[in-house]
Amino acid sequence: MIISHSHRFIFIKSEKTAGTSVEAALSMHCSGDDIVVPINDFRHNRTEQGEFIHHSMNADEEYRRIGQHVDAATIRRKVTPEVWNGYFKFSMVRNPWERTLSDFFWKWRANPAIKPKKQFYHYLGIPFNEISRQKVLFSEFLKSEEFVNNDRFYILDDELCVDFVIRYENLVEDVAEACRKIDLPQLEIPRLKTGFRKKKYHYSAYYDDASKEIVANKHHHDIRLFGYDFEQV
């Protein structure tokens, strides 16, 4: 999360939407009294070349306790009405079915079962279905408390509470548009917190009718406001 008094914007970082990469790029233009909440795991604070890229500053104890994903209601409560109503507020969205799958692989990345390996009998000619076990774990994830949507970052009282939303699917163009609105130069966006799911399979391969419906119900605001639908390949 960033509150930039120098550029009069609030960036509310949602989960699994490339938010860390965008926030890191934005943080390079922050200074003075600007607030940039630190990311929790500093291993993900480096570019592919190993350079530190995310610059945190001025986050108070509550922001640090919440962590990098501070919800809109908390920000509205903590800033003055002049800041909340007068600054340019923006966040990020992503196709909910793809985002949920990405969230699953991120949160369950320490579970070795999500990276199945071939057994000896697979080399004897028995087909190896590497996502069959992953689909079982994904179904368990959808029933757990870890499965949440991103509404808290850009929805208040069932309505959009930000001025602009960057679509993950249109990342470069939408980030450029946001920068124009806050008078920043074009950002060079690093690749951070990636590579936890092999892109060998389209996200639709992990879903059945029941899991599709679960995600749709949880993300009805994203579907209503941004027109997302389930892409079958």
mmCIF file of C-alpha atoms in Angstrom:
data_model
loop_
_atom_site.group_PDB
_atom_site.id
_atom_site.type_symbol
_atom_site.label_atom_id
_atom_site.label_comp_id
_atom_site.label_asym_id
_atom_site.label_seq_id
_atom_site.Cartn_x
_atom_site.Cartn_y
_atom_site.Cartn_z
ATOM 1 C CA MET A 1 0.000 0.000 0.000
ATOM 2 C CA ILE A 2 1.221 3.481 -0.823
ATOM 3 C CA ILE A 3 -0.076 6.857 0.285
ATOM 4 C CA SER A 4 1.897 9.422 -1.684
ATOM 5 C CA HIS A 5 1.464 12.963 -0.451
ATOM 6 C CA SER A 6 4.077 14.176 -2.913
ATOM 7 C CA HIS A 7 2.063 12.909 -5.887
ATOM 8 C CA ARG A 8 -1.409 12.847 -4.253
ATOM 9 C CA PHE A 9 -2.306 9.219 -4.862
ATOM 10 C CA ILE A 10 -3.261 6.132 -2.866
ATOM 11 C CA PHE A 11 -2.319 2.757 -4.286
ATOM 12 C CA ILE A 12 -4.258 -0.075 -2.608
ATOM 13 C CA LYS A 13 -2.485 -3.318 -3.365
ATOM 14 C CA SER A 14 -4.745 -6.332 -3.869
ATOM 15 C CA GLU A 15 -3.574 -9.948 -3.744
ATOM 16 C CA LYS A 16 -2.143 -11.966 -6.650
ATOM 17 C CA THR A 17 -2.629 -9.252 -9.263
ATOM 18 C CA ALA A 18 1.051 -8.242 -9.824
ATOM 19 C CA GLY A 19 0.543 -5.649 -7.089
ATOM 20 C CA THR A 20 3.985 -6.084 -5.534
ATOM 21 C CA SER A 21 5.664 -5.436 -8.880
ATOM 22 C CA VAL A 22 3.632 -2.280 -9.493
ATOM 23 C CA GLU A 23 4.051 -1.089 -5.911
ATOM 24 C CA ALA A 24 7.817 -1.568 -6.107
ATOM 25 C CA ALA A 25 7.983 0.523 -9.273
ATOM 26 C CA LEU A 26 5.804 3.238 -7.723
ATOM 27 C CA SER A 27 7.890 3.263 -4.542
ATOM 28 C CA MET A 28 10.894 4.454 -6.551
ATOM 29 C CA HIS A 29 9.073 7.789 -6.967
ATOM 30 C CA CYS A 30 8.121 8.207 -3.304
ATOM 31 C CA SER A 31 9.916 10.421 -0.815
ATOM 32 C CA GLY A 32 9.432 12.717 2.164
ATOM 33 C CA ASP A 33 6.252 11.943 4.106
ATOM 34 C CA ASP A 34 4.989 9.349 1.623
ATOM 35 C CA ILE A 35 3.940 6.039 3.175
ATOM 36 C CA VAL A 36 4.997 2.729 1.621
ATOM 37 C CA VAL A 37 4.173 -0.362 3.655
ATOM 38 C CA PRO A 38 7.025 -2.903 3.637
ATOM 39 C CA ILE A 39 6.544 -6.295 2.040
ATOM 40 C CA ASN A 40 6.530 -9.125 4.562
ATOM 41 C CA ASP A 41 9.113 -11.381 2.952
ATOM 42 C CA PHE A 42 12.240 -9.546 1.857
ATOM 43 C CA ARG A 43 13.245 -12.460 -0.383
ATOM 44 C CA HIS A 44 10.663 -11.073 -2.791
ATOM 45 C CA ASN A 45 12.137 -7.579 -2.681
ATOM 46 C CA ARG A 46 14.600 -8.178 -5.516
ATOM 47 C CA THR A 47 14.544 -7.970 -9.279
ATOM 48 C CA GLU A 48 15.544 -10.903 -11.449
ATOM 49 C CA GLN A 49 19.036 -9.374 -11.398
ATOM 50 C CA GLY A 50 19.107 -9.478 -7.577
ATOM 51 C CA GLU A 51 18.668 -5.742 -7.048
ATOM 52 C CA PHE A 52 16.527 -4.404 -4.198
ATOM 53 C CA ILE A 53 13.603 -2.591 -5.785
ATOM 54 C CA HIS A 54 10.887 -2.058 -3.159
ATOM 55 C CA HIS A 55 11.463 1.006 -0.977
ATOM 56 C CA SER A 56 9.321 1.072 2.174
ATOM 57 C CA MET A 57 9.001 4.220 4.277
ATOM 58 C CA ASN A 58 7.029 5.879 7.074
ATOM 59 C CA ALA A 59 4.586 3.007 7.758
ATOM 60 C CA ASP A 60 3.212 3.173 11.291
ATOM 61 C CA GLU A 61 2.726 0.216 13.635
ATOM 62 C CA GLU A 62 -0.810 -0.576 12.470
ATOM 63 C CA TYR A 63 0.143 -0.582 8.800
ATOM 64 C CA ARG A 64 3.125 -2.817 9.547
ATOM 65 C CA ARG A 65 0.954 -5.185 11.589
ATOM 66 C CA ILE A 66 -1.558 -5.527 8.754
ATOM 67 C CA GLY A 67 1.227 -5.954 6.238
ATOM 68 C CA GLN A 68 1.538 -5.022 2.611
ATOM 69 C CA HIS A 69 -2.156 -5.578 1.770
ATOM 70 C CA VAL A 70 -3.958 -2.829 3.689
ATOM 71 C CA ASP A 71 -7.703 -2.743 3.063
ATOM 72 C CA ALA A 72 -9.597 0.312 1.864
ATOM 73 C CA ALA A 73 -11.675 0.655 5.047
ATOM 74 C CA THR A 74 -8.548 0.906 7.201
ATOM 75 C CA ILE A 75 -6.969 3.500 4.931
ATOM 76 C CA ARG A 76 -10.155 5.588 4.858
ATOM 77 C CA ARG A 77 -10.306 5.473 8.656
ATOM 78 C CA LYS A 78 -6.689 6.510 9.124
ATOM 79 C CA VAL A 79 -6.343 9.330 6.602
ATOM 80 C CA THR A 80 -8.142 12.653 6.625
ATOM 81 C CA PRO A 81 -11.292 13.111 4.519
ATOM 82 C CA GLU A 82 -9.303 15.566 2.372
ATOM 83 C CA VAL A 83 -6.764 12.868 1.540
ATOM 84 C CA TRP A 84 -9.304 10.105 0.957
ATOM 85 C CA ASN A 85 -11.594 12.241 -1.187
ATOM 86 C CA GLY A 86 -8.925 14.347 -2.862
ATOM 87 C CA TYR A 87 -6.196 11.860 -3.767
ATOM 88 C CA PHE A 88 -6.316 9.627 -6.835
ATOM 89 C CA LYS A 89 -7.074 6.107 -5.572
ATOM 90 C CA PHE A 90 -6.339 3.020 -7.618
ATOM 91 C CA SER A 91 -6.041 -0.737 -7.210
ATOM 92 C CA MET A 92 -5.724 -3.883 -9.346
ATOM 93 C CA VAL A 93 -7.980 -6.733 -10.490
ATOM 94 C CA ARG A 94 -7.525 -10.046 -12.277
ATOM 95 C CA ASN A 95 -9.720 -12.742 -13.756
ATOM 96 C CA PRO A 96 -11.070 -14.325 -10.525
ATOM 97 C CA TRP A 97 -10.645 -17.930 -11.628
ATOM 98 C CA GLU A 98 -7.031 -17.373 -12.610
ATOM 99 C CA ARG A 99 -6.346 -15.201 -9.561
ATOM 100 C CA THR A 100 -7.781 -17.795 -7.189
ATOM 101 C CA LEU A 101 -5.611 -20.514 -8.675
ATOM 102 C CA SER A 102 -2.551 -18.280 -8.386
ATOM 103 C CA ASP A 103 -3.478 -17.520 -4.772
ATOM 104 C CA PHE A 104 -3.727 -21.249 -4.046
ATOM 105 C CA PHE A 105 -0.278 -21.997 -5.437
ATOM 106 C CA TRP A 106 1.179 -19.060 -3.508
ATOM 107 C CA LYS A 107 -0.374 -19.859 -0.136
ATOM 108 C CA TRP A 108 0.214 -23.599 -0.387
ATOM 109 C CA ARG A 109 3.670 -23.320 -1.970
ATOM 110 C CA ALA A 110 5.314 -25.070 0.990
ATOM 111 C CA ASN A 111 3.156 -28.182 0.507
ATOM 112 C CA PRO A 112 5.229 -30.671 -1.528
ATOM 113 C CA ALA A 113 2.049 -32.300 -2.834
ATOM 114 C CA ILE A 114 1.436 -29.385 -5.209
ATOM 115 C CA LYS A 115 4.618 -30.368 -7.065
ATOM 116 C CA PRO A 116 4.047 -34.086 -7.744
ATOM 117 C CA LYS A 117 6.851 -36.117 -9.276
ATOM 118 C CA LYS A 118 6.755 -39.120 -11.536
ATOM 119 C CA GLN A 119 6.776 -42.504 -9.815
ATOM 120 C CA PHE A 120 8.512 -45.594 -11.143
ATOM 121 C CA TYR A 121 5.291 -46.981 -12.618
ATOM 122 C CA HIS A 122 4.881 -43.901 -14.789
ATOM 123 C CA TYR A 123 8.054 -44.899 -16.580
ATOM 124 C CA LEU A 124 6.451 -48.261 -17.314
ATOM 125 C CA GLY A 125 3.824 -46.633 -19.481
ATOM 126 C CA ILE A 126 1.130 -45.590 -16.972
ATOM 127 C CA PRO A 127 0.084 -42.003 -17.795
ATOM 128 C CA PHE A 128 1.327 -39.297 -15.439
ATOM 129 C CA ASN A 129 -1.383 -36.755 -14.599
ATOM 130 C CA GLU A 130 0.544 -34.135 -12.677
ATOM 131 C CA ILE A 131 -2.447 -31.919 -11.885
ATOM 132 C CA SER A 132 -4.780 -34.610 -10.531
ATOM 133 C CA ARG A 133 -3.397 -34.254 -6.990
ATOM 134 C CA GLN A 134 -3.222 -30.485 -7.358
ATOM 135 C CA LYS A 135 -6.935 -30.384 -8.195
ATOM 136 C CA VAL A 136 -7.733 -32.274 -4.988
ATOM 137 C CA LEU A 137 -5.712 -29.809 -2.923
ATOM 138 C CA PHE A 138 -7.251 -26.891 -4.802
ATOM 139 C CA SER A 139 -10.709 -28.155 -3.883
ATOM 140 C CA GLU A 140 -9.622 -28.252 -0.229
ATOM 141 C CA PHE A 141 -8.296 -24.702 -0.529
ATOM 142 C CA LEU A 142 -11.671 -23.465 -1.802
ATOM 143 C CA LYS A 143 -13.286 -24.826 1.355
ATOM 144 C CA SER A 144 -10.721 -23.226 3.679
ATOM 145 C CA GLU A 145 -10.575 -19.835 5.371
ATOM 146 C CA GLU A 146 -7.570 -18.978 3.229
ATOM 147 C CA PHE A 147 -9.819 -18.584 0.200
ATOM 148 C CA VAL A 148 -10.861 -14.920 0.122
ATOM 149 C CA ASN A 149 -11.616 -12.398 -2.593
ATOM 150 C CA ASN A 150 -10.099 -8.951 -3.153
ATOM 151 C CA ASP A 151 -13.232 -6.926 -2.436
ATOM 152 C CA ARG A 152 -11.754 -5.330 0.680
ATOM 153 C CA PHE A 153 -9.237 -3.409 -1.413
ATOM 154 C CA TYR A 154 -11.599 -1.639 -3.806
ATOM 155 C CA ILE A 155 -15.193 -2.269 -2.640
ATOM 156 C CA LEU A 156 -16.899 -0.357 0.169
ATOM 157 C CA ASP A 157 -20.633 -0.617 0.824
ATOM 158 C CA ASP A 158 -20.942 -2.888 -2.235
ATOM 159 C CA GLU A 159 -19.624 -0.188 -4.565
ATOM 160 C CA LEU A 160 -16.284 0.600 -6.159
ATOM 161 C CA CYS A 161 -14.390 3.010 -3.899
ATOM 162 C CA VAL A 162 -11.361 3.739 -6.101
ATOM 163 C CA ASP A 163 -10.986 6.039 -9.082
ATOM 164 C CA PHE A 164 -9.195 3.612 -11.376
ATOM 165 C CA VAL A 165 -8.532 -0.122 -11.557
ATOM 166 C CA ILE A 166 -5.572 -1.687 -13.326
ATOM 167 C CA ARG A 167 -6.453 -4.953 -15.024
ATOM 168 C CA TYR A 168 -3.798 -7.644 -14.747
ATOM 169 C CA GLU A 169 -4.651 -8.672 -18.291
ATOM 170 C CA ASN A 170 -3.914 -5.142 -19.530
ATOM 171 C CA LEU A 171 -1.084 -4.406 -17.133
ATOM 172 C CA VAL A 172 1.317 -2.292 -19.183
ATOM 173 C CA GLU A 173 -1.333 -0.086 -20.765
ATOM 174 C CA ASP A 174 -3.319 0.414 -17.552
ATOM 175 C CA VAL A 175 -0.224 1.201 -15.466
ATOM 176 C CA ALA A 176 0.738 3.775 -18.104
ATOM 177 C CA GLU A 177 -2.750 5.302 -17.848
ATOM 178 C CA ALA A 178 -2.516 5.453 -14.043
ATOM 179 C CA CYS A 179 0.865 7.153 -14.320
ATOM 180 C CA ARG A 180 -0.588 9.762 -16.659
ATOM 181 C CA LYS A 181 -3.292 10.504 -14.125
ATOM 182 C CA ILE A 182 -0.784 11.041 -11.287
ATOM 183 C CA ASP A 183 1.829 12.751 -13.469
ATOM 184 C CA LEU A 184 4.527 10.088 -13.185
ATOM 185 C CA PRO A 185 6.804 8.914 -15.985
ATOM 186 C CA GLN A 186 6.272 5.485 -17.511
ATOM 187 C CA LEU A 187 7.190 2.798 -14.996
ATOM 188 C CA GLU A 188 9.580 -0.062 -15.554
ATOM 189 C CA ILE A 189 7.726 -2.913 -13.860
ATOM 190 C CA PRO A 190 9.887 -5.650 -12.301
ATOM 191 C CA ARG A 191 8.832 -9.298 -12.061
ATOM 192 C CA LEU A 192 8.397 -10.110 -8.377
ATOM 193 C CA LYS A 193 6.788 -13.078 -6.564
ATOM 194 C CA THR A 194 6.338 -15.120 -9.735
ATOM 195 C CA GLY A 195 7.035 -18.690 -10.823
ATOM 196 C CA PHE A 196 5.044 -20.593 -8.205
ATOM 197 C CA ARG A 197 2.804 -22.229 -10.804
ATOM 198 C CA LYS A 198 4.017 -23.654 -14.054
ATOM 199 C CA LYS A 199 2.029 -22.148 -16.913
ATOM 200 C CA LYS A 200 1.965 -25.468 -18.784
ATOM 201 C CA TYR A 201 -1.784 -25.708 -18.230
ATOM 202 C CA HIS A 202 -4.474 -23.097 -18.687
ATOM 203 C CA TYR A 203 -6.213 -22.274 -15.402
ATOM 204 C CA SER A 204 -9.432 -23.891 -16.645
ATOM 205 C CA ALA A 205 -7.753 -27.324 -16.419
ATOM 206 C CA TYR A 206 -7.917 -27.130 -12.625
ATOM 207 C CA TYR A 207 -11.661 -26.511 -12.410
ATOM 208 C CA ASP A 208 -14.852 -28.511 -12.507
ATOM 209 C CA ASP A 209 -18.406 -27.151 -12.492
ATOM 210 C CA ALA A 210 -18.568 -27.018 -8.698
ATOM 211 C CA SER A 211 -15.285 -25.173 -8.213
ATOM 212 C CA LYS A 212 -16.116 -22.733 -11.015
ATOM 213 C CA GLU A 213 -19.349 -21.844 -9.241
ATOM 214 C CA ILE A 214 -17.648 -21.434 -5.858
ATOM 215 C CA VAL A 215 -15.206 -18.910 -7.284
ATOM 216 C CA ALA A 216 -17.935 -17.100 -9.218
ATOM 217 C CA ASN A 217 -20.073 -16.686 -6.105
ATOM 218 C CA LYS A 218 -17.149 -15.388 -4.065
ATOM 219 C CA HIS A 219 -16.161 -12.883 -6.775
ATOM 220 C CA HIS A 220 -19.553 -11.611 -7.861
ATOM 221 C CA HIS A 221 -18.386 -7.981 -7.610
ATOM 222 C CA ASP A 222 -15.455 -8.609 -9.969
ATOM 223 C CA ILE A 223 -17.782 -10.283 -12.440
ATOM 224 C CA ARG A 224 -20.426 -7.554 -12.115
ATOM 225 C CA LEU A 225 -18.058 -4.588 -12.342
ATOM 226 C CA PHE A 226 -15.395 -5.822 -14.735
ATOM 227 C CA GLY A 227 -17.210 -8.371 -16.873
ATOM 228 C CA TYR A 228 -14.927 -11.311 -16.190
ATOM 229 C CA ASP A 229 -15.985 -14.746 -17.330
ATOM 230 C CA PHE A 230 -14.533 -18.238 -17.265
ATOM 231 C CA GLU A 231 -12.345 -18.957 -20.282
ATOM 232 C CA GLN A 232 -12.374 -22.592 -21.397
ATOM 233 C CA VAL A 233 -9.569 -23.882 -23.636
#
